[in-house]
Coordinates of C-alpha atoms in Angstrom, one line a residue:
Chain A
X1 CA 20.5 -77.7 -34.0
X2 CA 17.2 -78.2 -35.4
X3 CA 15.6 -78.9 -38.6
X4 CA 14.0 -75.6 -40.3
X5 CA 11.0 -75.3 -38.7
X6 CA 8.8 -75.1 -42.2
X7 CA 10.2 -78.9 -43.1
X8 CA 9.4 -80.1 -39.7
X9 CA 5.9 -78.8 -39.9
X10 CA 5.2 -80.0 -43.6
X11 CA 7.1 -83.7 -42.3
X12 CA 4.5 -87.0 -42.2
X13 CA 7.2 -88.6 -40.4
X14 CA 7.4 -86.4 -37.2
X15 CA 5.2 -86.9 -34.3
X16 CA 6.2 -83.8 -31.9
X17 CA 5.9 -84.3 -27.9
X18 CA 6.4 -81.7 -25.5
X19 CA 8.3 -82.3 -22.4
X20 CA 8.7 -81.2 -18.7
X21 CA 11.8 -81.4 -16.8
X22 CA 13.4 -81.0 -13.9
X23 CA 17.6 -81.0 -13.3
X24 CA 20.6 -79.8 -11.1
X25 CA 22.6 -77.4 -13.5
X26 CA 25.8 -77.9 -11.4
X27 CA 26.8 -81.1 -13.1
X28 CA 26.4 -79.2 -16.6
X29 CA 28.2 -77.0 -19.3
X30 CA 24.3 -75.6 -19.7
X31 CA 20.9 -76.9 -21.7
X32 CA 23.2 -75.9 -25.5
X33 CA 25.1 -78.6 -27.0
X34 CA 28.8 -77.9 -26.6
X35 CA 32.3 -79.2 -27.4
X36 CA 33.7 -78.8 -23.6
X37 CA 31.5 -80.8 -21.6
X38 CA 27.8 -82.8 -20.9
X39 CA 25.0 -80.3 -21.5
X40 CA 21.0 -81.1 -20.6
X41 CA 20.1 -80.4 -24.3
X42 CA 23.0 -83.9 -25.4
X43 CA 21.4 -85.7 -22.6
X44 CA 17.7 -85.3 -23.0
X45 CA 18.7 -86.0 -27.0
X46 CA 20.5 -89.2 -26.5
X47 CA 17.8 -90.3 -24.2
X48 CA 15.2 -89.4 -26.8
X49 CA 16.9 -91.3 -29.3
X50 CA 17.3 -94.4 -27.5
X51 CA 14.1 -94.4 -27.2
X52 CA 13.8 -94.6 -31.0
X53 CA 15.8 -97.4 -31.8
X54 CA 18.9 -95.3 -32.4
X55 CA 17.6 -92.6 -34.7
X56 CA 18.4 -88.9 -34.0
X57 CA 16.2 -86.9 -32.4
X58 CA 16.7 -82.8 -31.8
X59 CA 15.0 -80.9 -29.4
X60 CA 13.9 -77.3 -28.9
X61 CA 13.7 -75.4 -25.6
X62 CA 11.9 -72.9 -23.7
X63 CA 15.2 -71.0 -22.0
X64 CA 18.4 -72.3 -22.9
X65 CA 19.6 -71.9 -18.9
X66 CA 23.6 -70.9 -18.4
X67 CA 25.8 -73.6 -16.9
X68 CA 24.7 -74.0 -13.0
X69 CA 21.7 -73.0 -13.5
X70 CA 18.7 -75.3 -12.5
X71 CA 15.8 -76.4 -13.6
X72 CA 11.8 -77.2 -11.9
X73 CA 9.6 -76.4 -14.7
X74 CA 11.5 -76.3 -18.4
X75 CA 10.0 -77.2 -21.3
X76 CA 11.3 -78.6 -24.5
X77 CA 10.0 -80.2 -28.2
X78 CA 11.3 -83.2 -29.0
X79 CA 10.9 -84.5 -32.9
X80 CA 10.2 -88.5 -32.8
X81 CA 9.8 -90.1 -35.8
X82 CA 6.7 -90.6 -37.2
X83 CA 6.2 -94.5 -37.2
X84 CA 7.3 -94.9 -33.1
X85 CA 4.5 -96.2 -30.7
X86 CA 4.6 -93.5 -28.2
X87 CA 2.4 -92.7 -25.5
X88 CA 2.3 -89.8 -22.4
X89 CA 3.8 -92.3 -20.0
X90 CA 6.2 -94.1 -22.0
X91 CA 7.7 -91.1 -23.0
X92 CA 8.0 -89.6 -19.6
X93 CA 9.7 -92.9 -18.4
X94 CA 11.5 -94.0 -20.8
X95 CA 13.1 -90.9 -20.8
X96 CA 14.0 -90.5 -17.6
X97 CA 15.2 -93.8 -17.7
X98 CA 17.8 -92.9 -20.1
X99 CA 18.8 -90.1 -18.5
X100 CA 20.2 -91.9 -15.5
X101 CA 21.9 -91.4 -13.5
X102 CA 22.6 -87.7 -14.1
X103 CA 20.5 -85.3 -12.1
X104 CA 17.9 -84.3 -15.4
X105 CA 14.1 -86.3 -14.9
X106 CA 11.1 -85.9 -17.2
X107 CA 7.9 -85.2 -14.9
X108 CA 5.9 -85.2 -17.6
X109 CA 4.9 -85.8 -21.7
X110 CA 2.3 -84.5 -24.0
X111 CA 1.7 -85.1 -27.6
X112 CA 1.7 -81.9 -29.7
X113 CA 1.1 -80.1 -33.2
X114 CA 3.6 -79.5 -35.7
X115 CA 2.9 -75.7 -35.2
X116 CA 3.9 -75.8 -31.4
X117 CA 7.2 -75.2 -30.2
X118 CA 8.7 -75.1 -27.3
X119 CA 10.4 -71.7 -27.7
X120 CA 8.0 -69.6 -30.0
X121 CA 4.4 -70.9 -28.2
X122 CA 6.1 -69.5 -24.8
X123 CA 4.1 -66.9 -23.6
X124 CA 6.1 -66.2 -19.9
X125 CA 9.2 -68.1 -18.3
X126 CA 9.0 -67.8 -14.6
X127 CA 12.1 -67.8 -12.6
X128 CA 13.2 -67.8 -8.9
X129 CA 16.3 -67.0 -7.5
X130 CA 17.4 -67.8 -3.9
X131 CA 20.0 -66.1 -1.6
X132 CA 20.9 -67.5 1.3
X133 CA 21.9 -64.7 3.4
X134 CA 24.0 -65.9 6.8
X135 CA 27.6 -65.6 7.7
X136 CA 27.9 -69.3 7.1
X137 CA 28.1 -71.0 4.2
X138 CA 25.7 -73.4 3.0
X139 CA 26.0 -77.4 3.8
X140 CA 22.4 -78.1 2.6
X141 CA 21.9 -76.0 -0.1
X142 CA 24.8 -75.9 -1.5
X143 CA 25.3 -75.3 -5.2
X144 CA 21.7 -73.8 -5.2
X145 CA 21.9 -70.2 -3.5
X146 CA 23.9 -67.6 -3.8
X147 CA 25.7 -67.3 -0.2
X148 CA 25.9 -63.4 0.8
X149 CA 27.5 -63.1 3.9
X150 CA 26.5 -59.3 4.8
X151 CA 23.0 -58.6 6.2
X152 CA 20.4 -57.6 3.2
X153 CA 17.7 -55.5 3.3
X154 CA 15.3 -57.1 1.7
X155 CA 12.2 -54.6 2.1
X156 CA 14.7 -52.3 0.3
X157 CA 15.7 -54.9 -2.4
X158 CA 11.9 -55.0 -3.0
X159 CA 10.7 -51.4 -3.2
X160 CA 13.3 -50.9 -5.6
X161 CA 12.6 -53.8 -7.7
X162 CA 9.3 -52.3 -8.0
X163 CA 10.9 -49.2 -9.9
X164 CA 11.8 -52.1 -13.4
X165 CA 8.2 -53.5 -13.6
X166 CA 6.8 -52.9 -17.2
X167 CA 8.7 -52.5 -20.6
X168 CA 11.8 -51.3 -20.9
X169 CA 15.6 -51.0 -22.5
X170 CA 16.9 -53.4 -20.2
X171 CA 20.1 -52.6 -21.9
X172 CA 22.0 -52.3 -18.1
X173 CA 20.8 -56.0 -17.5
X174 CA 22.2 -57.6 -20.6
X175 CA 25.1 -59.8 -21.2
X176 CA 27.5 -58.3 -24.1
X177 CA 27.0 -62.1 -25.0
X178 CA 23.1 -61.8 -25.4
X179 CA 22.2 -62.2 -29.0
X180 CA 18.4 -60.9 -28.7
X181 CA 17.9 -58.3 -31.2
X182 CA 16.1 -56.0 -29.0
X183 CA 17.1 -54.8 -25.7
X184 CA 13.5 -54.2 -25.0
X185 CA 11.2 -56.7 -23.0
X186 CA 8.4 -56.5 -20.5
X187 CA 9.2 -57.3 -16.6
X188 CA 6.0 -58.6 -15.1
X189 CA 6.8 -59.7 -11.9
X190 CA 9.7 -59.0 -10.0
X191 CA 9.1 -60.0 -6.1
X192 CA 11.6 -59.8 -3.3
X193 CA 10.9 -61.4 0.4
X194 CA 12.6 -63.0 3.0
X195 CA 12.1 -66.5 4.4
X196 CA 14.4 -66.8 7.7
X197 CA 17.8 -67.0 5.9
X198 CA 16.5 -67.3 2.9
X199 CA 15.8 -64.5 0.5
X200 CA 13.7 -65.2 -2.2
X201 CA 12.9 -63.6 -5.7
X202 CA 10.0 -64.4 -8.1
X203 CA 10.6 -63.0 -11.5
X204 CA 8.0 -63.2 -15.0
X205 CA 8.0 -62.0 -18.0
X206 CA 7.5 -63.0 -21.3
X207 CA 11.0 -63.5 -22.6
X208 CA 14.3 -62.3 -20.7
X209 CA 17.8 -61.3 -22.4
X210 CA 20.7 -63.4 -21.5
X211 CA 21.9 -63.0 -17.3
X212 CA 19.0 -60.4 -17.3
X213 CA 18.1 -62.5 -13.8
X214 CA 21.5 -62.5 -12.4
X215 CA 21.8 -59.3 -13.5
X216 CA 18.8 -57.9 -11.7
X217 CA 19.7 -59.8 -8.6
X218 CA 23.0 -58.7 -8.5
X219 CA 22.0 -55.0 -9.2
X220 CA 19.5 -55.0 -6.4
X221 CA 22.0 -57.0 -4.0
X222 CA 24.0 -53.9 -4.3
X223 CA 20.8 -51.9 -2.5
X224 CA 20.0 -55.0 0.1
X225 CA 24.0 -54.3 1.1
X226 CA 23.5 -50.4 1.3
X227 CA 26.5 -49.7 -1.1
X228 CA 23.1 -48.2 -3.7
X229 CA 20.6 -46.0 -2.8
X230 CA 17.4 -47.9 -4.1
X231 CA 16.7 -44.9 -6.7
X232 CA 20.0 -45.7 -8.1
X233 CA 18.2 -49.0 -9.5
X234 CA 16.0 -47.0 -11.4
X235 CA 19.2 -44.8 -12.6
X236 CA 21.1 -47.7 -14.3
X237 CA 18.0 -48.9 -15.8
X238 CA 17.5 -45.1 -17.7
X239 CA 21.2 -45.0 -18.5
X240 CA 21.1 -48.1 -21.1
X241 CA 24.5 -49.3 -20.2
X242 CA 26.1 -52.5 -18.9
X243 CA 28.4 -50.7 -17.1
X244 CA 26.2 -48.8 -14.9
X245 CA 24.6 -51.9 -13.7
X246 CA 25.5 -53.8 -10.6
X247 CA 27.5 -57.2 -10.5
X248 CA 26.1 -60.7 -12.4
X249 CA 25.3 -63.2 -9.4
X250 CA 26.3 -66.8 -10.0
X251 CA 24.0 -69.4 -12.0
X252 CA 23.6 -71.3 -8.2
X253 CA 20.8 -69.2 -7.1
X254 CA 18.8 -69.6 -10.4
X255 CA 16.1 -71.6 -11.6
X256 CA 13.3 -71.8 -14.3
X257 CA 10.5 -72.7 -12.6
X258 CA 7.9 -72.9 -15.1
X259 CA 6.6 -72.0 -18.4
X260 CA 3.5 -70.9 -19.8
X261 CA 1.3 -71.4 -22.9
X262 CA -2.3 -71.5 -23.6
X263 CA -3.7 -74.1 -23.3
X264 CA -1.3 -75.6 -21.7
X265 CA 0.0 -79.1 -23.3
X266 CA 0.7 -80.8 -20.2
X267 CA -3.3 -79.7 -18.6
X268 CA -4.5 -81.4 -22.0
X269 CA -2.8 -84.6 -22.1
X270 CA 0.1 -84.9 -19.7
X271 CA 1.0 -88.3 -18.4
X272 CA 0.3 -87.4 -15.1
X273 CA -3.1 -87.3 -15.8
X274 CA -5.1 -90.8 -14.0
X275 CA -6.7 -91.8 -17.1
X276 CA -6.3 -94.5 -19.6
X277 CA -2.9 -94.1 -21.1
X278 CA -3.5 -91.7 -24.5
X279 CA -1.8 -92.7 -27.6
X280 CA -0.1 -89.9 -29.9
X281 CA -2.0 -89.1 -32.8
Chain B
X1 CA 34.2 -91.0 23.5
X2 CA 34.4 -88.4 26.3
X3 CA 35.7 -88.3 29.8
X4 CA 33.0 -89.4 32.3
X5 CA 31.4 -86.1 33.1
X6 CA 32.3 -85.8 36.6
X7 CA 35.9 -85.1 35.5
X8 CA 35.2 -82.5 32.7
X9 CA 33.0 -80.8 34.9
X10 CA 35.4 -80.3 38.1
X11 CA 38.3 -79.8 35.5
X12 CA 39.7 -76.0 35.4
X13 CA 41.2 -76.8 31.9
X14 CA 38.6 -76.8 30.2
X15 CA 36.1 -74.0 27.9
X16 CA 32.7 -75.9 26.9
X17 CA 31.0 -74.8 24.0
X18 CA 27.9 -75.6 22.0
X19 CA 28.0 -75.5 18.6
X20 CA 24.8 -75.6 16.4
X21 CA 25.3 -77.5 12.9
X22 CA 24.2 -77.8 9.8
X23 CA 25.0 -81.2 7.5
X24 CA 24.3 -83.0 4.1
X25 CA 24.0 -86.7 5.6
X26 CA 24.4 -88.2 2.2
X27 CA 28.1 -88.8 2.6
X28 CA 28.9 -89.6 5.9
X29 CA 28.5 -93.1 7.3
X30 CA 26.4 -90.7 10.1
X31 CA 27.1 -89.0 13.3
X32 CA 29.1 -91.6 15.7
X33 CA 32.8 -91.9 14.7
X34 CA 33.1 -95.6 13.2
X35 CA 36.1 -98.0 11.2
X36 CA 34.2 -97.9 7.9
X37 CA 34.3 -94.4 7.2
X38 CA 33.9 -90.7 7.5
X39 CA 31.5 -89.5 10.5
X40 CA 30.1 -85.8 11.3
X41 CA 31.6 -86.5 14.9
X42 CA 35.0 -87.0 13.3
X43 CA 35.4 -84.2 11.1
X44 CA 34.0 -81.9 13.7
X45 CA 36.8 -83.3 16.1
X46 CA 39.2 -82.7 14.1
X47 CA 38.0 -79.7 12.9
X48 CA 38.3 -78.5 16.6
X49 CA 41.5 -80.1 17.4
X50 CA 42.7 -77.5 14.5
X51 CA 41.5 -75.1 16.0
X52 CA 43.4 -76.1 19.3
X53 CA 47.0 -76.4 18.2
X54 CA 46.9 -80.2 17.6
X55 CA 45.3 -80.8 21.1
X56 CA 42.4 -83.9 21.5
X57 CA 38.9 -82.2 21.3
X58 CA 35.9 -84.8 22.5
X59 CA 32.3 -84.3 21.3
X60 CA 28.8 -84.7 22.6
X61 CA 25.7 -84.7 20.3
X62 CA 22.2 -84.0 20.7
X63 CA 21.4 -86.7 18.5
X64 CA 23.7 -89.4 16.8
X65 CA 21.9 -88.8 13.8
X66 CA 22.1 -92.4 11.1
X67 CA 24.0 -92.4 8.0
X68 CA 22.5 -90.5 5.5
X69 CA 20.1 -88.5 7.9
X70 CA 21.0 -84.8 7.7
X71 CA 20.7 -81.8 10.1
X72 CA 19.8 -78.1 9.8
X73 CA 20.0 -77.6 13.4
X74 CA 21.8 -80.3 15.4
X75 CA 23.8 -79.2 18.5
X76 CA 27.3 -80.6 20.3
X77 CA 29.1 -79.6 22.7
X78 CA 33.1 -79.5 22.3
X79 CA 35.8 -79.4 25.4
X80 CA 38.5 -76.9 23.9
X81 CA 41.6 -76.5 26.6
X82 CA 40.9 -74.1 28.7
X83 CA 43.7 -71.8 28.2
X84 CA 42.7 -71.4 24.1
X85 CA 41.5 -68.0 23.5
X86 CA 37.8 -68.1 22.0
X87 CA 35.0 -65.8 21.3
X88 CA 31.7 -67.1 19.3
X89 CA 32.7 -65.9 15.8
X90 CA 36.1 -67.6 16.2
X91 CA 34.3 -70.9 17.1
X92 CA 31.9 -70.6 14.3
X93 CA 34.1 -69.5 11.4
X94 CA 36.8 -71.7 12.2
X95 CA 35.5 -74.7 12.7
X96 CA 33.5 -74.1 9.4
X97 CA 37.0 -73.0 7.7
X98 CA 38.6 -76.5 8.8
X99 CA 34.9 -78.4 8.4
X100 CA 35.8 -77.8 4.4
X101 CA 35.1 -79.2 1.5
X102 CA 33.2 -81.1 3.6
X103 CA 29.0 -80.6 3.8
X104 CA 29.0 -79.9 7.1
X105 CA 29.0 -76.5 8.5
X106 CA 28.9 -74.7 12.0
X107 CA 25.8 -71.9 12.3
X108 CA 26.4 -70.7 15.8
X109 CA 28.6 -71.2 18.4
X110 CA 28.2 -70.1 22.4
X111 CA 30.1 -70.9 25.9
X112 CA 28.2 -73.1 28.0
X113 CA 28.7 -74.3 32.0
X114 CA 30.8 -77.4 32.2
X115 CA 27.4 -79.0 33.7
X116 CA 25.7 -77.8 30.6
X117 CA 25.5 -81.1 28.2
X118 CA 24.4 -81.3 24.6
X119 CA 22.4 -85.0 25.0
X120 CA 21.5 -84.3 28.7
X121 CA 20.3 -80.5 28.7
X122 CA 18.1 -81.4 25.6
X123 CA 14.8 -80.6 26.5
X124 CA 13.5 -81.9 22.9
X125 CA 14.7 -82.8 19.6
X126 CA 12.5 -81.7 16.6
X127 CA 12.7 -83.8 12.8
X128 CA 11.2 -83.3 9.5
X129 CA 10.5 -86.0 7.2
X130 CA 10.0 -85.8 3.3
X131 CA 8.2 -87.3 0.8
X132 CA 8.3 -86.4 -2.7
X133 CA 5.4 -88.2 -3.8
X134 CA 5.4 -88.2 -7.9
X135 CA 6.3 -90.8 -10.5
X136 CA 9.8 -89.2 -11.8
X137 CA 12.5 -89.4 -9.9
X138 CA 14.0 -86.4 -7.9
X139 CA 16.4 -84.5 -9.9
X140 CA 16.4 -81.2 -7.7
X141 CA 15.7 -82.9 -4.4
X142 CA 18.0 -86.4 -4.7
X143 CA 19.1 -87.6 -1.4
X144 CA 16.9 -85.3 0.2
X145 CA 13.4 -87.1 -0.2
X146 CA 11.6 -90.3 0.1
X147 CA 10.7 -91.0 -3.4
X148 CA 7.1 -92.7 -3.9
X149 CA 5.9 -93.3 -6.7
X150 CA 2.2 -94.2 -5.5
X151 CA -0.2 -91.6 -5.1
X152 CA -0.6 -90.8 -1.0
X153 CA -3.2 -89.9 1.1
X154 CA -1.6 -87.3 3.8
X155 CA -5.5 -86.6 5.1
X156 CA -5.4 -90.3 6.0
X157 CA -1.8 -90.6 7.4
X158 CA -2.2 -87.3 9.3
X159 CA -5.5 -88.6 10.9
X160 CA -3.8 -92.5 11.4
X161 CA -0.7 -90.1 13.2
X162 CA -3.0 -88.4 15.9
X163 CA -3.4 -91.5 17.3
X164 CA 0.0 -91.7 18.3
X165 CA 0.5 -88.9 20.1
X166 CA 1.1 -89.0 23.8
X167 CA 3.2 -91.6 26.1
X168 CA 2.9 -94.8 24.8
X169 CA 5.5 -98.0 24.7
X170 CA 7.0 -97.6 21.0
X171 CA 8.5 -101.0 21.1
X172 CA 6.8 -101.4 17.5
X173 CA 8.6 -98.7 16.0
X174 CA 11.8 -99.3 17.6
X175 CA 15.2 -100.9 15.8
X176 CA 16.6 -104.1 17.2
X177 CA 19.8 -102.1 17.2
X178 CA 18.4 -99.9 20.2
X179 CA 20.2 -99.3 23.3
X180 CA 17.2 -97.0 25.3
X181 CA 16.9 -99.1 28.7
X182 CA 13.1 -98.4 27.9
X183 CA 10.5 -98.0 24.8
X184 CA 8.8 -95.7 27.0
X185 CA 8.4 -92.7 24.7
X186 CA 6.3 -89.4 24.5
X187 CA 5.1 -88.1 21.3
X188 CA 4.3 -84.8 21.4
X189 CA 3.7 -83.8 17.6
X190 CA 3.4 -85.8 14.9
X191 CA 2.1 -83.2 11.9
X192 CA 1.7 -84.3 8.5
X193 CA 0.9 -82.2 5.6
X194 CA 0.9 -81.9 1.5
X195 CA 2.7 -79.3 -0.1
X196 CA 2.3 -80.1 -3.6
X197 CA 4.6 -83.5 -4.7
X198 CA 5.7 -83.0 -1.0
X199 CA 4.5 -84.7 2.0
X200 CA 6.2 -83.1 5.1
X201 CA 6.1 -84.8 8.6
X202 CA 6.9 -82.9 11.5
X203 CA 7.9 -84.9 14.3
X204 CA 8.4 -84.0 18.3
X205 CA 9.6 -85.6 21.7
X206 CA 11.9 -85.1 24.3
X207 CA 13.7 -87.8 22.8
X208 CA 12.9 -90.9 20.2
X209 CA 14.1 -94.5 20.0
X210 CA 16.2 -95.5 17.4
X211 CA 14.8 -95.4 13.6
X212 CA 11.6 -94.7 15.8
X213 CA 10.9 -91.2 13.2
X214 CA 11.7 -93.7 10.1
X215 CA 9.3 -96.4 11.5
X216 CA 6.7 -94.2 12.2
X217 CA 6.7 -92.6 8.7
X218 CA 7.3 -96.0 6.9
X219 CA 3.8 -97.4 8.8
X220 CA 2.2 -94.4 8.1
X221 CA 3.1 -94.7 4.2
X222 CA 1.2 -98.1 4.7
X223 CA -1.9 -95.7 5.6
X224 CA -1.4 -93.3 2.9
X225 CA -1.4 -95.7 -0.1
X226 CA -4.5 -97.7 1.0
X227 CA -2.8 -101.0 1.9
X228 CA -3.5 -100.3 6.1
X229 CA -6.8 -99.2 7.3
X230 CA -6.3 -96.0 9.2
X231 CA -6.9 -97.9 12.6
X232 CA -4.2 -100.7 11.8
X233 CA -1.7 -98.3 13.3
X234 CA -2.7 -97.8 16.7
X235 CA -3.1 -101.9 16.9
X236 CA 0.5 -101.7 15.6
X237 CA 1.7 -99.3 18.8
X238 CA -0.8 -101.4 20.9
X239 CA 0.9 -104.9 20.0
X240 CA 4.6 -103.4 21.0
X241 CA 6.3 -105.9 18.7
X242 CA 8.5 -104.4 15.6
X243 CA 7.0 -107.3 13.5
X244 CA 3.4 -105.3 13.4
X245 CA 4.8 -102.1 12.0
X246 CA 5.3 -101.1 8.7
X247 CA 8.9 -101.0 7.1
X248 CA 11.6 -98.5 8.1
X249 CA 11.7 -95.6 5.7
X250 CA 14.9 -94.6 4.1
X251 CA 17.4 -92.0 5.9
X252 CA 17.3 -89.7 3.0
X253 CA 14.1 -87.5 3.6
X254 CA 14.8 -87.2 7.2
X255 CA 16.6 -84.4 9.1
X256 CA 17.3 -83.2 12.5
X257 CA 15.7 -79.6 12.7
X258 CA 16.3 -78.6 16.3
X259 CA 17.0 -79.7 19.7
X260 CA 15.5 -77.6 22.3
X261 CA 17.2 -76.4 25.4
X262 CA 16.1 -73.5 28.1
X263 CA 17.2 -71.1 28.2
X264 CA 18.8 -71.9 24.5
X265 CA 22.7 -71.4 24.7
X266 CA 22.5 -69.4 21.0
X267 CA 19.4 -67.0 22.0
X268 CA 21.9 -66.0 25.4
X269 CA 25.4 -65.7 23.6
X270 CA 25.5 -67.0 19.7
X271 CA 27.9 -65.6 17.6
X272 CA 25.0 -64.3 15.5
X273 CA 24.5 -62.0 17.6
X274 CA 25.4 -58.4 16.0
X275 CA 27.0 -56.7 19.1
X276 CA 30.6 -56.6 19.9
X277 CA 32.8 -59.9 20.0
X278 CA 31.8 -61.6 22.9
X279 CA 34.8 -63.4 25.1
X280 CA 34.6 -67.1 26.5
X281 CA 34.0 -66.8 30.2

């Protein structure tokens, strides 16, 4: 998709920015580039390159989300040529101009390095997913919950989320798709509550294997239903097999909420900073 | 629309029941069944008339909410013949089931006196109001929100919005379009707050003009990005004319929360209720 990185960090004639974005996955085939349908990664590329006269641009991500998932807080790279007048604002607008009228925006646009990427300087991806737990099915939120007619326990959901914090084989969470060479990774926050109908989970960690999310949720929807007991969670985890785990919930409920580096680009030199407008260096 | 009320309420044939509703206003051309398109009143009619073999089923709303304008608690009332067999989860699932694909969904349904009316029994409705305030676009939230580009200030709109409070003559935030014999209103909470990009209003009466919520916000945007002095809008409400107000915000960020009743029909006898199925009386 991209350029090797060593010829894109050695290149005179690349000025990287860093962009925030925000979209509805339920109009898309997912952020990856594919044969069978509009995905956020074409978009945000097209847009990019009509925004340099016509002249390719690639872009790298933070989390290359599935198809329905959504977005609030991803992060991408995008490799402008060199010689373009750019600035914070311009990009953010122009941008989202382009990307019209499909439901993808740029909030905001920071100049960076040619050592920073959007996928390697990640240091967390934060993600939330929502259930909406009532016998009826959503007319608001459609396409962004997971509807679960059955009463959930969420206090129960919760306690046994507790029992995956930390590092671990998440082997049990992990799509026979995922391509990560190691099943190990580090679960830093994994919180369950209810909000009136609405049952909400706040999940961190520094890099997740593919549907690990869903696959969590899913697993600990079988406890919130009382078909597991919640020490059963904690079973499935220790056994290191797909098979043991519980069912993948749908991309609806999902969404990347934010990702983190140090210092973050978008604190330095964001557009959405009330200053005079900064020019890429 | 609906029989005069003397007859439905001496009729034998007929089982009232109030329904509470959920919609996505986006599509419709609103509540009130017109020429020029699909209404929520319409579908939900014929969603009951389903329900009763092919037979005519009339409608009352709380609130004949404006196209666009959606609901996560609006209530009717629907006239089923009398000899239909009905319990509160058949009302509720059904209607939903014949309410599809459409946004619009039923969240409770209970049987309620033939002197018990959905506009008439309302002792208040309650409305929310959105702004995302930001320079992007929504992506997430289209359709959902006010977008404002300008930055707001919700300490200065929520102080201008105290001022309103209480009985006063509204005239200057009424529509021309409005049929109230009199712009004699009480306000009796007008709360506005940040939440991040947000700005949520949280709006109160026994009942409202028409575009009486939108008016109010659009006046108090005035406030908020420094064009009106805070006091400009109680000499707006003290000059009763619809030329001193500020402009009408759009439908898209408002929705009909709740309508008040006592005792509340769906506390008493709502299919969400987890007992046994309980009959129509």
């Amino acid at each position: 998709m991209t350029a090797p990185t060593d010829a894109v960090e050695t290149s005179p004639d690349i000025q990287r920015w860093a962009v925030l974005l925000e979209y509805d996955g339920g109009a898309f085939v997912g952020w990856q580039r594919q044969a069978n349908g509009v995905s956020i990664q074409s978009l945000l590329e097209d847009a990019a390159s009509r925004l340099s006269g016509g002249r390719d641009v690639a872009s790298v991500t933070a989390g290359r989300t599935d198809a329905g998932v959504h977005a609030s807080g991803q992060v991408a790279h995008l490799d402008f040529p060199g010689s373009l007048q750019l600035n914070p604002r311009a990009v953010r607008d122009g941008l989202s101009f382009h990307l019209k009228p499909h439901p993808v925006a740029v909030l905001d646009a920071a100049p960076v390095s040619l050592d920073w990427n959007a996928r390697f300087s990640a240091l967390n991806r934060r993600y939330r997913y929502r259930i909406l737990n009532r016998s009826t099915r959503p007319a608001l939120d459609a396409g962004q919950v997971w509807h679960v007619k059955f009463p959930l326990d969420a206090d129960a959901m919760r306690r046994a989320a507790q029992t995956l914090l930390g590092r671990h084989d998440f082997s049990t969470f992990r799509a026979s798709s995922c391509q990560a060479k190691s099943p190990l990774r580090t679960l830093d926050r994994l919180d369950v509550r209810r909000d009136g109908e609405m049952i909400l989970f706040e999940v961190e960690a520094r890099s997740f294997l593919h549907h690990q999310v869903r696959n969590l949720v899913g697993t600990l929807q079988m406890v919130g239903c009382g078909r597991w007991p919640e020490e059963r969670v904690r079973q499935a985890l220790d056994a290191r097999d797909r098979s043991k785990g519980g069912p993948t919930a749908p991309p609806d409920g999902l969404a990347l909420t934010g990702v983190g580096y140090e210092p973050d680009p978008f604190a330095v030199a964001g557009a959405n900073i009330r200053s005079k407008t900064l020019d890429a260096s």
